[in-house]
Amino acid sequence: MSKAYEMVIGLEVHVELKTASKIFCACSTEFGQEPNTQVCPVCLGLPGSLPVLNGQVVEYAVTAGLATNCQITSVGKQDRKNYFYPDLPKAYQISQYDQPLCEKGFIEVAGKDGNKKIGITRIHIEEDAGKLVHHPELGTLIDYNRGGVPLIEIVSEPDIRSAQEAKMYLQKLRGILLYTGISDCKMNEGSFRCDVNLSVRKKGESTFGTRTEMKNLNSFNAVTRAIENEFQRQIKLVEAGGSVVQETRRWDQDKNKSFSMRTKEDAHDYRYFPDPDLQPIIIEDDYVKKLQAAMPELPDVKKKRYIESYDLSEYDADQIALDFSIAEFFETAVDCYYQPKLMANLLIAEVIKLVDKEEGLLKISPEAFAQMVELIDSGVINTSIAKKVLDILWEKGGIPLEIVEAYDMKLITDEAMLEPVVKVVIEENPSIIEDYRSGKDKALQSLVGKVMQQTQGKADPVMTLDLIKKIISKK
Ligand code: ADP
Ligand code: MG
Ligand code: ZN
């Protein structure tokens, strides 16, 4: 049934900017402090206080726009978005309505047939709200530390057609923003938050269906599951003759289900109007040029360079280039010892796995990694022993050569050392030798396996096979 339908998705992403102070006052933005210790009359919305825009916020937002191929406006305006909620003491949020800082951008993700562009409608600046804390005995409490922390909202076009594409878009966007250094983009701390707008339509239709908006998605996994779930829910509704209601839904990751929160407001419900306390934001060409010049090499360009100068595969280059810290690690390692292909393979197969397990910490130094690759190249260890070295480096640190010596991991390169082991294995397995003699050429492979086992993988399989043949032919 679901095969007849397609999903249409547009994403809204809120990103907390890494400025030292809030957007309209001098209060600190530091995360995780005592509740209500980072507040002042401005961010508490007390009467008579006036906002003063933090210039760094504009700089960061324009940087985000440039990094996502947006056009930068020359005159930005700030507007009041009116709604009443306890975490918003002014009863309005200062945001941008019809003159956002950035518009008409895109980012590219890998599609079925080459790259696909996902349009970015706009990027605007706004202030974050406070936070409601539900206490079991005391009831609902409010922490205003987050109130006034600067945000950018990145709104995508409804160009996304699957959960996988949504995830790729978000990973790419997060990867790019981390490169620019404007945010730490921590999903678990709420500095990178995503809302999913989703509608369904019959395949081949050209108009969009009615969308719902899902909130509270705080991991890539939650986004993917919420999308699949909402897709099925809407199809069932439509198939049963009903229709989708435009509403905001809250995703519950534990229950694997979304719940209706409220019917969706339209823009006119917010009574937007220009904030009379704030001047227009004038953005000069030179200012934009300066920020463009300071832009670091971004993932797409990096990826191309890796493919061209290191001969990496498209996939490998992508895996490394997307992650700022992995790319930096890789480039330092390549500078220490030039073996980019092998380094890329090991990084992707082994190191990224360890990083994922520990949530982003890279515990091996690129210098140690390079030394280890040098040991592989010079035949002291092989790649399967390298995995063990990496595990030890990760857990305890140290110098690769010393680890290899301390744990007796060097490859056996000397026939004389291998001979006693091979002899014992031959004696213990007379039936395998008989199989071989009766014409089963492959039989000896299992002896090689046994020798590898006995030597913890340090024997050279070719040398081992030769030696077995030599010994049994003498008998
Ligand atoms: P609002 O500010 O009310 O949330 P927007 O016009 O800014 O509304 O759109 C929010 C998001 O919804 C955008 O990412 C947009 O791409 C997406 N969107 C709009 N219409 C649809 C639709 N019919 N189906 C899916 N997504 C949609
Ligand atoms: Mg919205
Ligand atoms: Zn303040």
XYZ file of C-alpha atoms and ligand atoms in Angstrom:
504
model
C 0.000 0.000 0.000
C 2.720 2.482 1.008
C 4.408 1.879 -2.367
C 1.786 4.017 -4.083
C 2.714 7.036 -1.945
C 5.707 9.259 -1.552
C 6.695 11.411 1.381
C 7.486 15.104 1.065
C 9.693 16.516 3.791
C 10.996 19.951 4.707
C 13.236 20.386 7.739
C 13.587 23.266 10.162
C 16.829 23.177 12.105
C 17.585 25.372 15.117
C 21.249 25.830 15.889
C 22.573 27.530 19.028
C 25.492 29.768 18.185
C 28.753 29.505 20.093
C 28.937 33.151 21.136
C 30.211 33.926 24.631
C 27.243 36.182 25.428
C 23.559 36.154 24.545
C 22.021 37.791 21.483
C 20.716 41.005 23.103
C 22.562 41.244 26.444
C 25.909 40.458 28.057
C 24.750 37.332 29.949
C 26.823 34.172 29.473
C 25.572 31.392 27.199
C 27.424 28.609 28.986
C 25.506 25.338 29.097
C 24.658 23.406 32.256
C 24.991 26.153 34.892
C 22.792 26.636 37.989
C 19.266 27.627 36.874
C 18.572 31.362 36.568
C 22.152 32.447 37.272
C 22.693 33.779 33.734
C 19.903 36.307 33.491
C 19.410 40.082 33.470
C 16.561 42.527 32.880
C 16.973 42.240 29.099
C 16.727 38.463 28.756
C 14.054 38.336 31.466
C 12.041 40.810 29.414
C 11.594 43.310 32.232
C 9.822 46.540 31.280
C 12.134 49.356 30.258
C 15.036 47.148 29.248
C 16.343 47.424 25.700
C 18.003 44.849 23.455
C 21.382 45.506 21.806
C 22.246 43.118 18.983
C 25.441 41.061 19.432
C 27.493 41.590 16.256
C 28.994 38.120 16.442
C 25.518 36.639 15.890
C 25.235 38.368 12.516
C 28.745 37.249 11.612
C 27.985 33.623 12.474
C 24.638 33.625 10.667
C 26.167 35.095 7.508
C 28.962 32.515 7.740
C 26.350 29.755 7.933
C 24.648 31.255 4.889
C 27.845 31.416 2.860
C 28.727 27.843 3.829
C 25.348 26.679 2.490
C 25.429 28.650 -0.783
C 22.894 31.257 0.292
C 22.433 34.796 -0.934
C 23.121 37.307 1.817
C 20.711 40.196 2.200
C 21.995 43.754 2.328
C 19.311 44.848 4.797
C 18.049 42.500 7.468
C 15.132 43.258 9.757
C 14.139 41.875 13.147
C 10.530 41.207 14.029
C 8.484 40.297 17.051
C 6.783 36.930 16.880
C 4.005 37.139 19.436
C 2.864 34.164 21.419
C 2.277 33.447 25.056
C 4.229 30.737 26.786
C 5.785 30.636 30.296
C 9.337 30.170 28.995
C 9.027 33.380 26.973
C 8.781 36.210 29.527
C 8.229 39.037 26.998
C 5.382 37.072 25.385
C 7.133 37.610 22.076
C 10.270 36.205 20.535
C 12.585 38.451 18.559
C 13.025 36.682 15.228
C 13.072 37.636 11.566
C 9.991 37.542 9.407
C 10.250 38.843 5.842
C 13.870 40.008 5.664
C 16.027 37.145 6.921
C 19.820 37.396 6.698
C 20.224 34.539 4.202
C 18.048 33.061 1.462
C 18.012 30.682 -1.510
C 20.855 28.330 -0.644
C 21.346 24.595 -1.012
C 23.449 21.725 0.138
C 24.221 18.548 -1.757
C 23.694 14.992 -0.581
C 24.494 11.714 -2.323
C 21.431 10.565 -4.263
C 20.615 7.444 -6.269
C 21.814 9.038 -9.497
C 24.627 11.330 -8.464
C 24.326 14.241 -6.082
C 21.023 15.796 -5.146
C 20.576 19.433 -4.187
C 18.347 20.155 -1.200
C 17.218 23.772 -1.266
C 17.567 26.049 1.731
C 14.738 28.532 1.832
C 16.192 30.838 4.447
C 18.407 31.272 7.476
C 17.344 33.791 10.094
C 18.522 34.792 13.556
C 16.368 34.669 16.677
C 16.545 34.294 20.440
C 16.078 30.981 22.225
C 13.372 30.645 24.874
C 13.892 29.519 28.473
C 13.360 25.966 29.548
C 10.536 24.365 31.517
C 11.721 21.790 34.022
C 9.099 19.361 35.267
C 9.912 18.521 38.877
C 8.161 15.537 40.519
C 7.340 17.396 43.769
C 7.727 21.081 43.050
C 5.743 21.108 39.813
C 6.892 22.939 36.714
C 9.870 25.251 37.181
C 11.411 27.661 34.717
C 15.096 28.116 33.977
C 15.742 31.311 32.005
C 19.465 30.690 31.428
C 18.700 29.611 27.866
C 16.421 32.605 27.225
C 18.216 34.917 24.805
C 20.829 32.420 23.658
C 21.335 33.175 19.955
C 19.887 30.781 17.408
C 19.850 30.486 13.695
C 16.920 28.714 12.106
C 17.707 26.950 8.847
C 14.588 26.178 6.844
C 14.810 23.718 3.961
C 12.642 23.544 0.876
C 10.282 20.542 0.780
C 12.831 18.709 -1.393
C 13.462 15.656 0.781
C 11.820 12.376 -0.231
C 12.950 9.746 2.288
C 14.108 9.234 5.857
C 17.559 8.370 4.549
C 17.745 11.626 2.598
C 16.641 13.591 5.659
C 19.386 11.977 7.690
C 22.012 12.683 5.033
C 20.887 16.312 4.815
C 21.157 16.742 8.576
C 24.546 15.039 8.779
C 25.854 17.165 5.960
C 24.469 20.365 7.460
C 25.878 19.524 10.878
C 29.221 18.580 9.335
C 29.426 21.912 7.481
C 28.472 23.977 10.525
C 31.054 22.213 12.672
C 33.717 23.184 10.132
C 32.739 26.836 10.352
C 32.983 26.714 14.153
C 29.792 28.722 14.708
C 28.211 26.046 16.916
C 29.136 22.846 18.703
C 25.983 21.247 17.225
C 25.378 18.834 20.099
C 22.063 17.114 19.545
C 21.988 15.766 23.104
C 22.479 19.258 24.603
C 19.968 20.832 22.251
C 22.386 22.994 20.311
C 21.304 21.293 17.042
C 17.539 20.660 17.004
C 15.390 19.525 14.149
C 11.671 19.698 13.356
C 10.287 17.529 10.589
C 7.506 18.757 8.306
C 5.999 15.855 6.426
C 3.142 15.263 4.027
C 2.222 12.384 1.730
C 0.930 12.281 -1.801
C 0.259 9.650 -4.434
C 3.307 9.115 -6.613
C 3.092 11.194 -9.747
C 0.947 13.925 -8.182
C 2.294 17.437 -8.545
C 0.640 19.198 -5.597
C 1.606 18.709 -1.974
C -0.610 17.229 0.708
C -1.290 18.775 4.117
C 1.741 18.581 6.380
C 2.297 17.896 10.027
C 5.254 19.189 11.985
C 7.057 16.919 14.440
C 9.132 18.248 17.294
C 11.394 16.826 19.992
C 13.695 14.866 17.694
C 17.016 14.773 19.489
C 19.002 12.163 17.593
C 19.454 11.060 13.978
C 17.823 7.808 14.965
C 14.758 9.640 16.326
C 14.452 11.606 13.077
C 14.541 8.457 10.950
C 12.047 6.565 13.068
C 9.685 9.514 13.423
C 9.625 9.945 9.641
C 8.891 6.286 8.897
C 6.212 6.265 11.554
C 4.530 9.483 10.418
C 4.610 8.365 6.775
C 2.672 5.212 7.654
C 0.264 7.086 9.944
C -0.675 9.575 7.213
C -1.087 6.878 4.578
C -3.434 4.918 6.841
C -5.457 8.046 7.479
C -5.786 8.877 3.805
C -6.525 5.278 2.804
C -9.298 5.115 5.384
C -10.929 8.092 3.690
C -9.814 10.626 6.296
C -7.538 13.600 5.853
C -4.385 14.852 7.494
C -4.829 17.762 9.893
C -2.200 20.502 9.867
C -0.840 20.177 13.381
C 2.245 20.048 15.552
C 3.060 16.614 16.936
C 5.466 15.558 19.635
C 7.612 12.502 18.958
C 8.002 10.059 21.853
C 11.102 7.997 21.206
C 10.353 5.434 23.951
C 6.792 4.786 22.796
C 7.888 4.957 19.126
C 4.838 7.112 18.440
C 3.933 10.753 17.929
C 1.168 12.632 19.745
C -0.799 15.663 18.676
C 0.268 18.800 20.593
C -1.736 21.567 18.978
C -3.145 22.529 15.642
C -0.492 24.322 13.665
C -0.382 28.076 13.734
C -0.092 30.006 10.502
C 2.199 33.010 10.227
C -0.695 35.451 10.781
C -1.407 33.863 14.165
C 1.865 35.296 15.409
C 1.016 38.935 14.633
C 4.533 39.592 13.392
C 5.645 43.215 13.331
C 9.057 44.947 13.119
C 10.714 45.291 16.506
C 10.782 49.048 17.177
C 13.750 48.696 19.539
C 16.114 47.330 16.918
C 17.618 48.990 13.883
C 17.852 47.376 10.464
C 20.928 45.179 10.042
C 22.988 46.685 7.232
C 25.336 44.218 5.588
C 28.057 45.617 3.331
C 29.683 43.696 0.497
C 33.122 44.021 2.058
C 31.897 42.468 5.261
C 30.567 39.444 3.361
C 33.776 39.182 1.327
C 35.865 39.149 4.488
C 33.809 36.328 5.970
C 33.972 34.409 2.703
C 37.757 34.736 2.695
C 37.990 33.430 6.255
C 35.910 30.348 5.411
C 37.768 27.072 5.994
C 37.880 24.397 3.298
C 34.422 22.786 3.483
C 33.519 19.082 3.138
C 32.615 19.065 -0.581
C 35.846 20.762 -1.621
C 37.880 18.629 0.757
C 36.289 15.480 -0.597
C 37.178 16.422 -4.148
C 40.743 17.140 -3.142
C 41.069 13.770 -1.385
C 39.816 11.984 -4.476
C 42.106 13.901 -6.788
C 45.304 14.061 -4.820
C 45.098 10.927 -2.659
C 43.183 8.732 -5.076
C 40.597 7.858 -2.399
C 37.280 6.350 -3.420
C 34.226 8.613 -3.438
C 32.858 6.834 -0.376
C 36.082 6.955 1.633
C 36.676 10.604 0.808
C 33.128 11.432 1.869
C 33.379 9.575 5.168
C 36.525 11.419 6.144
C 35.805 14.867 4.758
C 32.385 15.224 6.378
C 33.755 15.059 9.905
C 35.894 18.018 10.843
C 37.895 16.180 13.523
C 38.413 13.022 11.442
C 39.584 15.085 8.470
C 42.032 16.994 10.624
C 43.339 13.728 12.072
C 43.706 12.239 8.605
C 45.578 15.222 7.206
C 47.994 15.350 10.131
C 48.636 11.620 9.839
C 49.299 11.925 6.099
C 51.743 14.757 6.822
C 53.619 12.517 9.269
C 53.813 9.506 6.967
C 52.541 9.473 3.408
C 50.228 6.475 3.010
C 46.793 8.062 2.440
C 44.927 5.067 1.024
C 45.863 2.640 3.756
C 45.269 5.336 6.358
C 41.831 6.059 4.957
C 40.938 2.367 5.018
C 42.023 1.907 8.609
C 40.370 5.120 9.711
C 37.025 4.156 8.232
C 37.133 0.463 9.141
C 38.515 0.823 12.650
C 38.932 4.290 14.088
C 35.548 5.826 13.204
C 33.952 2.805 14.859
C 35.773 3.596 18.095
C 34.868 7.282 17.827
C 31.164 6.456 17.398
C 31.243 4.220 20.457
C 32.686 6.988 22.592
C 30.568 9.766 21.099
C 33.035 11.829 19.224
C 36.232 11.610 21.231
C 39.351 10.806 19.264
C 41.683 9.201 21.740
C 44.543 8.285 19.413
C 47.034 10.872 18.240
C 47.508 11.139 14.461
C 51.265 10.837 15.053
C 50.884 7.451 16.783
C 48.503 6.337 14.060
C 51.058 7.277 11.407
C 53.797 5.369 13.227
C 51.577 2.326 13.307
C 50.933 2.526 9.573
C 54.682 2.732 9.070
C 55.038 -0.567 10.975
C 52.552 -2.172 8.587
C 54.479 -0.853 5.592
C 57.775 -2.177 6.856
C 56.300 -5.627 7.483
C 56.638 -5.571 11.277
C 52.882 -6.097 11.704
C 49.971 -6.670 9.332
C 46.585 -4.971 9.194
C 44.851 -7.527 11.383
C 47.454 -7.066 14.111
C 47.147 -3.327 13.547
C 43.559 -3.573 14.786
C 44.822 -4.913 18.103
C 47.441 -2.174 18.282
C 44.727 0.408 17.664
C 42.604 -0.983 20.489
C 45.547 -0.698 22.873
C 46.425 2.774 21.639
C 42.814 3.762 22.187
C 42.595 2.341 25.703
C 46.027 3.133 27.050
C 47.886 5.322 24.588
C 51.585 4.671 24.020
C 54.067 4.270 21.202
C 53.168 1.699 18.522
C 56.581 0.031 18.297
C 56.772 -0.329 22.077
C 53.268 -1.801 22.169
C 54.175 -4.302 19.454
C 57.233 -5.363 21.412
C 55.593 -5.438 24.822
C 52.700 -7.580 23.565
C 54.910 -9.750 21.381
C 52.974 -8.870 18.221
C 55.718 -8.812 15.604
C 55.141 -10.938 12.535
C 57.221 -14.105 12.342
C 59.552 -13.537 9.443
C 61.969 -16.318 10.204
C 61.291 -19.904 9.068
C 63.338 -21.302 11.924
C 60.963 -19.699 14.422
C 57.936 -21.028 12.627
C 59.188 -24.592 12.166
C 58.526 -25.966 15.684
C 54.897 -24.748 15.575
C 54.336 -26.188 12.113
C 55.765 -29.540 13.133
C 53.457 -29.867 16.118
C 50.409 -28.975 14.026
C 51.379 -31.595 11.409
C 51.830 -34.283 14.038
C 48.493 -33.503 15.665
C 46.563 -33.721 12.383
C 47.518 -36.870 10.486
C 44.104 -37.182 8.833
C 44.434 -33.801 7.151
C 47.810 -34.846 5.730
C 46.190 -38.019 4.373
C 43.415 -35.989 2.765
C 46.047 -33.876 1.074
C 48.006 -36.864 -0.120
C 44.846 -38.434 -1.546
C 44.465 -35.389 -3.786
C 42.552 -32.793 -1.760
C 44.790 -29.825 -2.478
C 42.786 -27.478 -0.284
C 43.198 -29.618 2.827
C 46.398 -27.875 3.874
C 44.596 -24.555 4.241
C 43.074 -25.749 7.490
C 46.580 -26.506 8.777
C 47.622 -22.971 7.856
C 44.627 -21.766 9.861
C 45.754 -23.769 12.861
C 49.271 -22.358 12.645
C 47.813 -18.836 12.475
C 45.793 -19.604 15.575
C 48.835 -20.922 17.430
C 50.824 -17.796 16.574
C 48.033 -15.258 17.223
C 47.998 -14.321 13.574
C 51.698 -13.525 13.445
C 52.695 -16.233 10.956
C 52.888 -15.368 7.277
C 50.322 -17.622 5.533
C 52.391 -18.068 2.347
C 55.526 -18.943 4.266
C 53.511 -21.295 6.471
C 52.050 -23.211 3.536
C 55.451 -23.574 1.903
C 56.933 -24.848 5.124
C 54.156 -27.410 5.653
C 54.689 -28.749 2.131
C 58.427 -28.904 2.644
C 58.155 -30.814 5.895
C 55.605 -33.379 4.744
C 57.417 -34.027 1.502
C 60.461 -35.084 3.488
C 58.496 -37.686 5.380
P 6.197 27.598 9.353
O 7.051 28.796 9.619
O 4.777 27.796 9.688
O 6.721 26.360 10.011
P 7.229 27.424 6.643
O 6.594 27.918 5.407
O 8.430 28.162 7.129
O 6.148 27.345 7.763
O 7.601 25.924 6.353
C 8.171 25.117 7.278
C 8.742 23.869 6.623
O 7.736 23.047 6.083
C 9.713 24.138 5.493
O 10.856 23.367 5.729
C 8.977 23.649 4.262
O 9.866 23.107 3.322
C 8.085 22.580 4.801
N 6.855 22.357 4.062
C 6.017 23.281 3.592
N 4.968 22.687 2.982
C 5.142 21.340 3.086
C 4.391 20.193 2.677
N 3.207 20.300 2.051
N 4.896 18.987 2.966
C 6.050 18.854 3.629
N 6.783 19.886 4.031
C 6.359 21.128 3.786
Mg 8.151 26.549 11.520
Zn 20.684 38.765 29.988
